[in-house]
Amino acid sequence: MLNEKIITVDHLTKRFAAFTAVDAITFDVYKGEIFGFLGANGAGKTTAMRMLCGLSMPTSGKATVAGFDVYTQNEQIKKNIGYMSQKFSLYEDLTVKENMQLYGGIYGKSNQFIKDKTAFILEQLHLKDEANKLVGSLPLGWKQKLAFSVAIFHEPEIVFLDEPTGGVDPVTRREFWMMIYEAAANGITIFVTTHYMDEAEYCNRVSIMVDGKVEALDTPAMLKQQYQSPTMDDVFLKLARKATRSGD
Amino acid sequence: MYSVEVQHISKSYTVKKATTPALKDISFAVKKGELFGIIGPDGAGKTSLFRILTTLLLADEGTATVEGLDVVKAYKAIREQVGYMPGRFSLYQDLTVKENLDFFATIFNTSVEENYDLIKDIYVQIEPFRDRKAGKLSGGMKQKLALSCALIHRPKVLFLDEPTTGVDAVSRKEFWEMLKRLKEQGITILVSTPYMDEAEMCDRVALMQNGSILSIDTPQQIVASFAQTMLAVRSASMLQLLNKVRASSFVENAYPSGIYHHVILKQQATADQLQQELSAAAFADLEIKKGQPTIEDCFMQLMRI
């Protein structure tokens, strides 16, 4: 992991009328890091992520993503990040190949780049025989792995993963994390949310949001020491139980 | 006496001439008053099974009874006796909290007052918002309202399809505490979940994958019947360690599990043999200890058979 900051967040705040969804959060994320972004439902994770992805204008505070300002350069941010969530990832009624062509095209990649990258991913995921099948016909585990490959198809500097492993079987869940490790080793920064606390242990650093604020941020080992907890699950419960607001 | 009995149920779906089996010859029985978990990932067949048992879907083959009533012949009688909370929020979004509850009570020829004691525990938490439209509630509050509506006619059997999916760890714990209190009222509860760690909250569980049941037992017994030797290993460089143990001739399977890697040894291999091999490779801060299998470890082992 290099000490180069790829995301800087300084007192970033988002208010909806009288409700402060994100309350002056401050942190940095380093290049090649696997950064776990945890919090209870309603803690403000999604709102914070939307601001960092250039999809929502902050009320106040500063933030840069891949060197671009969230207020003035949100279009450049979108070009330099990847995004994947459990709820939305691929087009089910397009084939495996068509999905990759579509995403490559949206990000303005050349035909040669798309062709080479498509061949590379099909080889890597052992999906060569499925290239012309509709994504909707693939087993869920394959879809999630393919969705991750498509999210980093355009070789972004950062990929945002919003609960990428929800509902996935335990074997696929682990294969998915191996892909995350590999992407991080290739210098892609990973910003990930999850409800699986064992996955929090796989992150280099973890932040935990409570009621719009970042209440804790450190390596899993340090957090466990600080909160005198045997597991990240226990750390999370200790922090999230302090929350006074509920729901999402 | 059984509350739910399922015998040789099969169901497949055909879309554009392609047939996908959802349930393959499923059989099990749930005792009266039991908290029974159906644990498995998306696509295991959990929702199809629940829809058959709540008389909303017909099986292709096999029979099933709920409270002694056949799911096909006595579907009307079953509907009066079961409560069903589908995975997707399915209350009326443009009715208020109070209106939704009154509506479900009226459909079942009862009133909120008559059965208030049963839902009180859960409903008091959303009562301050009784005049808010259901569509404007937060996720946690929607879940509590849906559970209240599923209970308002005092069902004998409650079917909860993935009530904790996408819910954070704290709310999940609270939800399971609510279920334990409902169980004390004598209600039989069938609950499905993709979270393996929730198995321990159930009296018995069925582990499901790809339309089949891999195992049915108490969570304690499932863990106790894990036959292989499992070790937990860690070092300063986890990825290299994983590659090393996976390549070892003593190892059947190895995968990350929290701060350790879980390593399943081959039948004839011993912990000492692996210890020697890893010590020779000089990993920094190497730790090897006996591992405690969890339901998830058992599930993965069963998936390999």
Coordinates of C-alpha atoms in Angstrom, one line a residue:
Chain A
M1 CA 0.0 0.0 0.0
L2 CA 1.4 3.4 -1.0
N3 CA 1.0 6.5 1.1
E4 CA -0.7 8.3 -1.7
K5 CA -4.1 9.7 -0.8
I6 CA -6.8 8.8 -3.3
I7 CA -9.8 10.0 -1.4
T8 CA -9.7 13.0 0.9
V9 CA -12.8 13.9 3.0
D10 CA -12.8 16.9 5.2
H11 CA -15.9 17.8 7.3
L12 CA -18.1 16.6 4.5
T13 CA -21.8 17.3 5.4
K14 CA -25.1 16.6 3.8
R15 CA -28.4 18.0 5.2
F16 CA -31.9 17.2 3.9
A17 CA -34.0 20.1 5.3
A18 CA -33.5 19.9 9.1
F19 CA -32.1 16.3 8.9
T20 CA -28.3 16.0 8.9
A21 CA -27.7 12.7 7.1
V22 CA -23.9 13.0 7.0
D23 CA -22.4 15.1 9.8
A24 CA -18.9 16.6 9.1
I25 CA -17.1 13.3 8.4
T26 CA -13.3 13.5 7.9
F27 CA -11.0 10.7 6.6
D28 CA -8.5 9.8 3.9
V29 CA -8.3 6.6 1.8
Y30 CA -4.9 5.5 0.4
K31 CA -4.1 4.1 -3.0
G32 CA -4.5 0.3 -3.2
E33 CA -6.2 0.1 0.2
I34 CA -9.2 -2.1 1.0
F35 CA -11.3 0.4 2.9
G36 CA -14.4 -1.0 4.8
F37 CA -17.2 1.5 5.2
L38 CA -19.5 0.2 7.9
G39 CA -22.5 1.5 9.7
A40 CA -26.0 0.5 10.8
N41 CA -29.0 1.1 8.5
G42 CA -29.7 4.8 8.5
A43 CA -26.2 5.8 9.7
G44 CA -25.6 7.8 6.5
K45 CA -23.4 5.4 4.5
T46 CA -25.3 5.6 1.3
T47 CA -25.6 9.4 1.3
A48 CA -21.8 9.6 2.0
M49 CA -21.1 7.2 -0.9
R50 CA -23.3 9.1 -3.3
M51 CA -21.4 12.3 -2.6
L52 CA -18.1 10.5 -3.2
C53 CA -19.3 9.1 -6.4
G54 CA -20.3 12.5 -7.7
L55 CA -24.0 11.8 -7.6
S56 CA -25.1 14.1 -4.8
M57 CA -23.9 17.6 -4.0
P58 CA -22.6 18.1 -0.4
T59 CA -24.1 20.8 1.8
S60 CA -20.7 21.8 3.2
G61 CA -17.2 20.5 3.7
K62 CA -14.6 19.3 1.2
A63 CA -13.8 16.1 -0.6
T64 CA -11.7 14.9 -3.5
V65 CA -11.8 11.6 -5.3
A66 CA -8.9 10.5 -7.5
G67 CA -7.8 14.1 -7.3
F68 CA -11.1 15.6 -8.5
D69 CA -13.3 17.9 -6.5
V70 CA -16.8 16.6 -5.6
Y71 CA -18.4 20.0 -6.1
T72 CA -16.9 21.1 -9.5
Q73 CA -15.5 17.9 -11.1
N74 CA -18.1 15.3 -10.5
E75 CA -18.1 14.2 -14.2
Q76 CA -14.4 13.5 -14.0
I77 CA -15.0 11.5 -10.8
K78 CA -17.6 9.3 -12.6
K79 CA -15.1 8.5 -15.3
N80 CA -12.4 7.5 -12.8
I81 CA -14.4 5.2 -10.5
G82 CA -16.2 1.9 -10.8
Y83 CA -19.4 1.1 -8.9
M84 CA -21.2 -2.2 -8.1
S85 CA -24.0 -3.0 -5.8
Q86 CA -25.9 -6.2 -5.1
K87 CA -29.1 -4.5 -6.2
F88 CA -27.8 -3.2 -9.5
S89 CA -25.0 -4.5 -11.5
L90 CA -25.5 -6.0 -15.0
Y91 CA -28.2 -6.1 -17.6
E92 CA -29.9 -9.5 -17.4
D93 CA -31.3 -9.4 -20.9
L94 CA -27.9 -8.7 -22.6
T95 CA -25.3 -11.4 -23.0
V96 CA -22.1 -11.6 -21.0
K97 CA -20.2 -10.1 -24.0
E98 CA -22.8 -7.4 -24.7
N99 CA -22.6 -6.2 -21.1
M100 CA -18.9 -5.7 -21.3
Q101 CA -19.2 -3.9 -24.7
L102 CA -21.9 -1.6 -23.2
Y103 CA -19.8 -0.7 -20.2
G104 CA -16.6 -0.3 -22.2
G105 CA -18.5 2.0 -24.6
I106 CA -20.0 4.1 -21.9
Y107 CA -16.6 4.8 -20.5
G108 CA -15.3 5.7 -24.0
K109 CA -12.9 2.8 -24.4
S110 CA -11.6 1.9 -27.9
N111 CA -12.9 -1.1 -29.7
Q112 CA -9.5 -2.7 -29.4
F113 CA -9.4 -2.1 -25.7
I114 CA -12.9 -3.6 -25.3
K115 CA -12.0 -6.6 -27.4
D116 CA -8.8 -7.4 -25.5
K117 CA -10.3 -6.8 -22.0
T118 CA -13.4 -8.9 -22.8
A119 CA -11.2 -11.8 -23.9
F120 CA -9.0 -11.4 -20.7
I121 CA -12.1 -11.4 -18.4
L122 CA -13.7 -14.4 -20.1
E123 CA -10.5 -16.3 -19.7
Q124 CA -10.0 -15.2 -16.1
L125 CA -13.5 -16.2 -15.0
H126 CA -13.6 -19.3 -17.1
L127 CA -16.7 -17.9 -18.9
K128 CA -15.5 -18.4 -22.5
D129 CA -18.4 -20.9 -23.2
E130 CA -20.9 -18.5 -21.7
A131 CA -19.8 -15.4 -23.6
N132 CA -23.0 -15.3 -25.8
K133 CA -25.4 -16.4 -23.1
L134 CA -27.8 -13.9 -21.4
V135 CA -26.6 -12.8 -18.0
G136 CA -30.0 -13.6 -16.6
S137 CA -29.4 -17.3 -17.2
L138 CA -26.1 -17.4 -15.2
P139 CA -26.0 -18.7 -11.6
L140 CA -26.0 -15.8 -9.1
G141 CA -22.4 -16.5 -7.9
W142 CA -21.1 -16.1 -11.5
K143 CA -23.1 -12.9 -12.0
Q144 CA -21.6 -11.3 -8.9
K145 CA -18.0 -12.1 -10.0
L146 CA -18.8 -10.9 -13.5
A147 CA -20.3 -7.7 -12.2
F148 CA -17.2 -7.0 -10.3
S149 CA -15.0 -7.5 -13.4
V150 CA -17.3 -5.2 -15.3
A151 CA -17.2 -2.6 -12.6
I152 CA -13.4 -2.4 -13.0
F153 CA -13.5 -3.0 -16.8
H154 CA -12.4 0.5 -17.6
E155 CA -9.5 0.2 -15.1
P156 CA -10.7 2.8 -12.6
E157 CA -8.5 4.1 -9.8
I158 CA -11.2 3.3 -7.2
V159 CA -14.1 0.9 -7.1
F160 CA -17.1 1.5 -4.8
L161 CA -18.8 -1.8 -3.7
D162 CA -22.1 -1.4 -2.0
E163 CA -22.9 -4.7 -0.2
P164 CA -21.5 -6.7 -3.1
T165 CA -21.9 -10.1 -1.4
G166 CA -25.4 -10.0 0.0
G167 CA -27.3 -13.4 -0.4
V168 CA -24.3 -15.0 -2.1
D169 CA -23.3 -18.6 -1.0
P170 CA -20.3 -18.8 1.4
V171 CA -17.9 -20.3 -1.2
T172 CA -18.6 -17.6 -3.9
R173 CA -18.4 -15.0 -1.2
R174 CA -14.8 -16.0 -0.5
E175 CA -14.0 -16.3 -4.2
F176 CA -15.3 -12.7 -4.6
W177 CA -13.0 -11.5 -1.8
M178 CA -10.0 -13.2 -3.6
M179 CA -10.9 -11.0 -6.6
I180 CA -11.0 -7.9 -4.4
Y181 CA -7.5 -8.8 -3.0
E182 CA -6.2 -9.2 -6.5
A183 CA -7.6 -5.9 -7.7
A184 CA -6.1 -4.2 -4.7
A185 CA -2.8 -5.8 -5.4
N186 CA -3.0 -4.3 -8.9
G187 CA -3.4 -0.8 -7.3
I188 CA -7.1 -0.4 -7.5
T189 CA -8.5 1.1 -4.3
I190 CA -11.5 -0.7 -2.9
F191 CA -14.2 1.1 -1.0
V192 CA -16.6 -1.5 0.3
T193 CA -19.7 -1.7 2.5
T194 CA -20.9 -5.0 4.0
H195 CA -23.2 -6.5 6.7
Y196 CA -20.9 -9.5 7.0
M197 CA -18.6 -8.8 9.9
D198 CA -16.1 -11.5 8.9
E199 CA -15.6 -9.5 5.8
A200 CA -14.7 -6.4 7.9
E201 CA -11.7 -8.4 9.1
Y202 CA -10.5 -8.7 5.5
C203 CA -10.2 -4.9 5.1
N204 CA -7.0 -2.9 5.6
R205 CA -8.9 -0.3 7.5
V206 CA -12.5 0.0 8.6
S207 CA -14.6 3.1 9.4
I208 CA -17.8 2.8 11.4
M209 CA -20.5 5.4 11.0
V210 CA -23.1 6.1 13.7
D211 CA -25.8 8.7 13.4
G212 CA -24.1 10.5 10.4
K213 CA -20.6 10.7 12.1
V214 CA -17.5 8.5 11.6
E215 CA -17.3 7.1 15.2
A216 CA -14.3 4.9 14.6
L217 CA -11.6 4.4 12.0
D218 CA -8.6 2.1 12.2
T219 CA -7.2 -1.3 11.2
P220 CA -9.5 -4.2 12.4
A221 CA -6.7 -5.2 14.9
M222 CA -6.5 -1.7 16.5
L223 CA -10.3 -1.4 16.6
K224 CA -10.6 -4.7 18.5
Q225 CA -7.9 -3.6 20.9
Q226 CA -9.5 -0.2 21.4
Y227 CA -12.9 -1.6 22.1
Q228 CA -11.6 -4.6 23.9
S229 CA -13.6 -6.9 21.6
P230 CA -12.6 -10.4 20.3
T231 CA -14.2 -9.8 16.9
M232 CA -15.3 -6.9 14.5
D233 CA -18.9 -8.1 15.1
D234 CA -18.5 -7.2 18.7
V235 CA -16.8 -3.8 17.9
F236 CA -19.7 -3.0 15.5
L237 CA -22.4 -3.9 18.1
K238 CA -20.7 -1.8 20.8
L239 CA -20.6 1.2 18.5
A240 CA -23.9 0.8 16.6
R241 CA -25.9 0.3 19.8
K242 CA -25.1 4.0 20.7
A243 CA -27.2 5.1 17.7
T244 CA -30.2 7.2 18.6
R245 CA -31.7 7.3 15.1
S246 CA -33.1 4.3 13.4
G247 CA -34.0 2.7 10.0
D248 CA -32.7 3.6 6.5
Chain B
M1 CA -47.2 -33.6 16.6
Y2 CA -46.1 -31.7 13.5
S3 CA -47.2 -28.3 12.5
V4 CA -45.7 -28.5 9.0
E5 CA -45.0 -31.7 7.0
V6 CA -43.4 -31.7 3.6
Q7 CA -43.1 -34.8 1.5
H8 CA -41.2 -35.1 -1.7
I9 CA -42.0 -31.6 -2.9
S10 CA -40.6 -30.7 -6.3
K11 CA -41.1 -27.5 -8.3
S12 CA -39.5 -26.2 -11.5
Y13 CA -40.1 -23.1 -13.6
T14 CA -40.1 -23.0 -17.3
V15 CA -39.3 -19.7 -19.1
K16 CA -38.9 -19.8 -22.9
K17 CA -38.5 -23.6 -23.0
A18 CA -35.7 -23.5 -20.5
T19 CA -36.7 -25.4 -17.3
T20 CA -35.0 -24.5 -14.0
P21 CA -35.6 -26.8 -11.0
A22 CA -36.3 -24.7 -7.9
L23 CA -37.1 -27.5 -5.4
K24 CA -35.9 -31.1 -5.9
D25 CA -37.7 -33.7 -3.8
I26 CA -37.8 -31.8 -0.5
S27 CA -39.0 -33.6 2.6
F28 CA -39.0 -32.4 6.2
A29 CA -41.3 -31.8 9.2
V30 CA -41.5 -28.9 11.7
K31 CA -42.8 -29.6 15.2
K32 CA -45.5 -27.4 16.8
G33 CA -44.0 -24.4 18.6
E34 CA -40.6 -24.9 16.9
L35 CA -38.4 -22.0 15.6
F36 CA -37.2 -23.6 12.4
G37 CA -34.6 -22.0 10.1
I38 CA -34.2 -22.5 6.4
I39 CA -30.7 -21.4 5.7
G40 CA -29.3 -20.9 2.2
P41 CA -28.0 -18.4 -0.4
D42 CA -30.2 -16.7 -3.0
G43 CA -31.5 -19.3 -5.5
A44 CA -31.6 -22.1 -2.9
G45 CA -35.4 -22.4 -3.3
K46 CA -36.4 -20.8 0.0
T47 CA -39.1 -18.5 -1.4
S48 CA -40.6 -21.2 -3.6
L49 CA -40.9 -23.4 -0.6
F50 CA -42.6 -20.7 1.5
R51 CA -45.0 -19.9 -1.3
I52 CA -46.1 -23.5 -1.6
L53 CA -46.6 -23.8 2.1
T54 CA -48.6 -20.6 2.3
T55 CA -50.8 -21.9 -0.6
L56 CA -49.7 -19.2 -3.1
L57 CA -47.9 -21.6 -5.4
L58 CA -48.6 -25.2 -6.5
A59 CA -45.9 -27.8 -6.3
D60 CA -45.3 -30.0 -9.4
E61 CA -45.0 -33.1 -7.2
G62 CA -45.3 -34.1 -3.6
T63 CA -47.6 -33.2 -0.8
A64 CA -47.5 -30.8 2.2
T65 CA -49.7 -30.1 5.2
V66 CA -49.8 -27.1 7.5
E67 CA -51.5 -27.7 10.9
G68 CA -52.7 -31.0 9.4
L69 CA -54.4 -29.4 6.4
D70 CA -53.4 -30.1 2.8
V71 CA -51.9 -27.1 1.0
V72 CA -54.0 -27.8 -2.1
K73 CA -57.3 -29.1 -0.9
A74 CA -57.6 -27.0 2.3
Y75 CA -55.9 -23.8 1.1
K76 CA -58.6 -21.5 2.4
A77 CA -58.5 -23.0 5.9
I78 CA -54.7 -22.7 5.9
R79 CA -54.8 -19.0 4.9
E80 CA -56.7 -18.3 8.1
Q81 CA -54.1 -20.0 10.2
V82 CA -50.9 -18.8 8.9
G83 CA -49.1 -15.5 8.9
Y84 CA -46.8 -14.7 6.0
M85 CA -44.2 -12.0 5.7
P86 CA -42.7 -12.0 2.1
G87 CA -39.2 -11.0 1.4
R88 CA -40.3 -8.0 -0.5
F89 CA -42.2 -5.3 1.4
S90 CA -45.8 -5.9 0.3
L91 CA -48.0 -3.7 2.5
Y92 CA -50.0 -0.9 1.1
Q93 CA -47.6 2.0 0.7
D94 CA -50.3 4.7 0.5
L95 CA -52.1 3.5 3.6
T96 CA -50.9 4.7 7.0
V97 CA -49.4 2.4 9.6
K98 CA -52.7 2.2 11.5
E99 CA -54.7 1.7 8.3
N100 CA -52.6 -1.2 7.2
L101 CA -53.0 -2.9 10.6
D102 CA -56.7 -2.3 10.7
F103 CA -57.0 -3.6 7.1
F104 CA -55.3 -6.9 7.8
A105 CA -57.3 -7.3 11.0
T106 CA -60.6 -6.7 9.2
I107 CA -59.7 -9.2 6.4
F108 CA -59.3 -11.9 9.0
N109 CA -62.6 -10.9 10.8
T110 CA -60.8 -9.6 13.9
S111 CA -59.7 -6.3 15.4
V112 CA -56.5 -4.8 16.5
E113 CA -57.8 -4.6 20.1
E114 CA -58.6 -8.3 20.2
N115 CA -55.1 -9.4 19.5
Y116 CA -53.1 -6.4 20.7
D117 CA -51.3 -8.4 23.4
L118 CA -49.6 -10.5 20.7
I119 CA -48.2 -7.5 18.7
K120 CA -47.8 -5.0 21.6
D121 CA -44.1 -5.7 22.0
I122 CA -43.4 -4.9 18.4
Y123 CA -46.1 -2.4 17.6
V124 CA -45.2 0.1 20.4
Q125 CA -42.0 0.8 18.6
I126 CA -43.8 2.1 15.5
E127 CA -47.0 3.4 17.2
P128 CA -45.5 7.0 17.4
F129 CA -45.7 6.9 13.6
R130 CA -49.2 5.4 13.3
D131 CA -50.4 8.2 11.0
R132 CA -47.4 8.0 8.6
K133 CA -47.9 6.3 5.2
A134 CA -46.2 2.9 5.1
G135 CA -44.2 3.9 2.1
K136 CA -42.5 6.7 4.1
L137 CA -41.3 4.4 6.8
S138 CA -37.6 3.5 7.3
G139 CA -36.5 -0.1 6.5
G140 CA -36.5 -1.2 10.1
M141 CA -40.0 0.3 10.8
K142 CA -41.4 -1.3 7.6
Q143 CA -40.2 -4.7 8.9
K144 CA -41.9 -4.2 12.3
L145 CA -45.1 -3.1 10.6
A146 CA -45.1 -6.1 8.3
L147 CA -44.5 -8.5 11.2
S148 CA -47.4 -6.8 13.1
C149 CA -49.7 -7.3 10.1
A150 CA -48.6 -10.9 9.7
L151 CA -49.5 -11.6 13.4
I152 CA -52.7 -9.6 13.8
H153 CA -55.0 -12.6 13.3
R154 CA -53.1 -14.7 15.8
P155 CA -51.8 -17.3 13.3
K156 CA -50.7 -20.7 14.5
V157 CA -47.8 -20.7 12.0
L158 CA -45.7 -17.8 11.0
F159 CA -43.7 -17.8 7.7
L160 CA -41.0 -15.2 7.5
D161 CA -39.1 -15.0 4.2
E162 CA -35.7 -13.4 4.7
P163 CA -36.8 -10.9 7.3
T164 CA -33.2 -9.8 8.1
T165 CA -31.7 -9.5 4.6
G166 CA -29.9 -6.2 4.1
V167 CA -30.4 -5.4 7.7
D168 CA -27.5 -4.4 9.9
A169 CA -26.0 -6.6 12.6
V170 CA -27.7 -4.7 15.5
S171 CA -31.2 -4.7 14.0
R172 CA -30.8 -8.4 13.1
K173 CA -30.1 -9.3 16.7
E174 CA -33.1 -7.3 17.9
F175 CA -35.3 -9.1 15.3
W176 CA -34.2 -12.5 16.5
E177 CA -35.0 -11.5 20.1
M178 CA -38.5 -10.6 19.0
L179 CA -38.9 -14.0 17.3
K180 CA -37.8 -15.7 20.5
R181 CA -40.6 -13.9 22.5
L182 CA -43.1 -14.9 19.8
K183 CA -42.0 -18.5 20.1
E184 CA -42.8 -18.3 23.8
Q185 CA -46.4 -17.6 22.8
G186 CA -46.6 -21.0 21.2
I187 CA -46.4 -19.9 17.6
T188 CA -44.6 -22.2 15.2
I189 CA -42.1 -20.1 13.2
L190 CA -40.4 -20.9 9.9
V191 CA -37.8 -18.3 9.0
S192 CA -35.5 -18.2 6.0
T193 CA -32.2 -16.4 5.9
P194 CA -29.0 -16.2 3.8
Y195 CA -27.0 -15.4 6.9
M196 CA -25.4 -18.6 8.2
D197 CA -24.6 -17.1 11.6
E198 CA -28.3 -16.8 12.4
A199 CA -28.7 -20.6 12.4
E200 CA -27.7 -20.7 16.1
M201 CA -30.8 -18.7 17.0
C202 CA -33.1 -21.6 15.7
D203 CA -34.2 -24.8 17.4
R204 CA -33.5 -26.7 14.2
V205 CA -32.3 -25.7 10.7
A206 CA -32.5 -27.0 7.2
L207 CA -29.4 -26.1 5.1
M208 CA -30.5 -25.5 1.5
Q209 CA -28.6 -25.1 -1.7
N210 CA -29.8 -25.3 -5.3
G211 CA -33.2 -26.7 -4.5
S212 CA -32.0 -29.5 -2.2
I213 CA -31.7 -29.8 1.6
L214 CA -28.1 -30.6 2.5
S215 CA -28.8 -31.3 6.2
I216 CA -31.5 -30.9 8.8
D217 CA -30.7 -30.9 12.5
T218 CA -30.1 -28.7 15.6
P219 CA -27.4 -26.2 14.9
Q220 CA -25.3 -27.8 17.7
Q221 CA -25.6 -31.2 16.1
I222 CA -24.7 -30.0 12.7
V223 CA -21.6 -28.4 14.0
A224 CA -20.8 -31.5 16.1
S225 CA -21.1 -33.8 13.1
F226 CA -18.3 -32.0 11.2
A227 CA -16.1 -35.0 10.7
Q228 CA -12.8 -33.6 9.4
T229 CA -10.0 -32.0 11.3
M230 CA -10.2 -28.2 11.0
L231 CA -7.3 -25.9 11.8
A232 CA -7.3 -22.1 12.1
V233 CA -4.0 -20.5 10.9
R234 CA -2.8 -16.9 10.5
S235 CA 0.4 -15.0 9.9
A236 CA 1.6 -11.5 8.9
S237 CA 1.0 -12.3 5.2
M238 CA -2.4 -13.9 4.9
L239 CA -2.5 -14.1 1.1
Q240 CA 0.8 -16.0 0.8
L241 CA -0.2 -18.2 3.7
L242 CA -3.5 -19.1 2.0
N243 CA -1.7 -20.0 -1.3
K244 CA 0.8 -22.1 0.7
V245 CA -1.8 -24.1 2.6
R246 CA -3.9 -24.6 -0.5
A247 CA -0.9 -26.1 -2.3
S248 CA -0.1 -28.4 0.7
S249 CA -0.6 -32.2 0.1
F250 CA -2.0 -32.5 3.6
V251 CA -4.9 -30.0 2.9
E252 CA -8.3 -30.8 1.5
N253 CA -9.6 -27.2 1.5
A254 CA -8.6 -23.8 2.9
Y255 CA -10.4 -20.5 2.8
P256 CA -10.4 -17.1 4.7
S257 CA -12.6 -16.9 7.7
G258 CA -12.4 -13.6 9.6
I259 CA -8.8 -13.1 11.0
Y260 CA -7.9 -16.7 10.4
H261 CA -7.8 -19.1 7.4
H262 CA -9.8 -22.2 8.1
V263 CA -7.9 -25.3 6.9
I264 CA -9.6 -28.7 6.4
L265 CA -7.1 -31.5 6.6
K266 CA -7.2 -34.6 4.5
Q267 CA -8.3 -37.7 6.3
Q268 CA -4.9 -39.2 7.0
A269 CA -3.1 -35.9 7.5
T270 CA -2.3 -34.5 11.0
A271 CA -1.9 -31.0 12.4
D272 CA 1.7 -31.7 13.2
Q273 CA 2.5 -32.5 9.5
L274 CA 1.0 -29.1 8.4
Q275 CA 2.7 -27.3 11.3
Q276 CA 6.1 -28.7 10.2
E277 CA 5.5 -27.7 6.6
L278 CA 4.5 -24.2 7.4
S279 CA 7.3 -23.7 10.0
A280 CA 9.8 -24.6 7.3
A281 CA 8.3 -21.9 5.1
A282 CA 9.2 -19.3 7.8
F283 CA 6.0 -17.2 7.9
A284 CA 6.3 -14.2 10.2
D285 CA 4.0 -14.4 13.3
L286 CA 2.7 -17.9 12.3
E287 CA -0.1 -19.2 14.5
I288 CA -1.8 -22.6 14.2
K289 CA -4.5 -23.8 16.4
K290 CA -7.5 -26.1 16.4
G291 CA -10.4 -24.5 14.6
Q292 CA -14.0 -24.4 15.8
P293 CA -16.3 -25.2 12.8
T294 CA -19.2 -22.9 12.4
I295 CA -22.5 -23.5 10.5
E296 CA -20.8 -21.8 7.5
D297 CA -17.9 -24.3 7.6
C298 CA -20.4 -27.1 7.7
F299 CA -22.4 -25.6 4.8
M300 CA -19.3 -25.3 2.6
Q301 CA -18.2 -28.9 3.4
L302 CA -21.7 -30.1 2.5
M303 CA -21.6 -28.2 -0.8
R304 CA -18.5 -30.2 -1.8
I305 CA -20.2 -33.6 -1.5

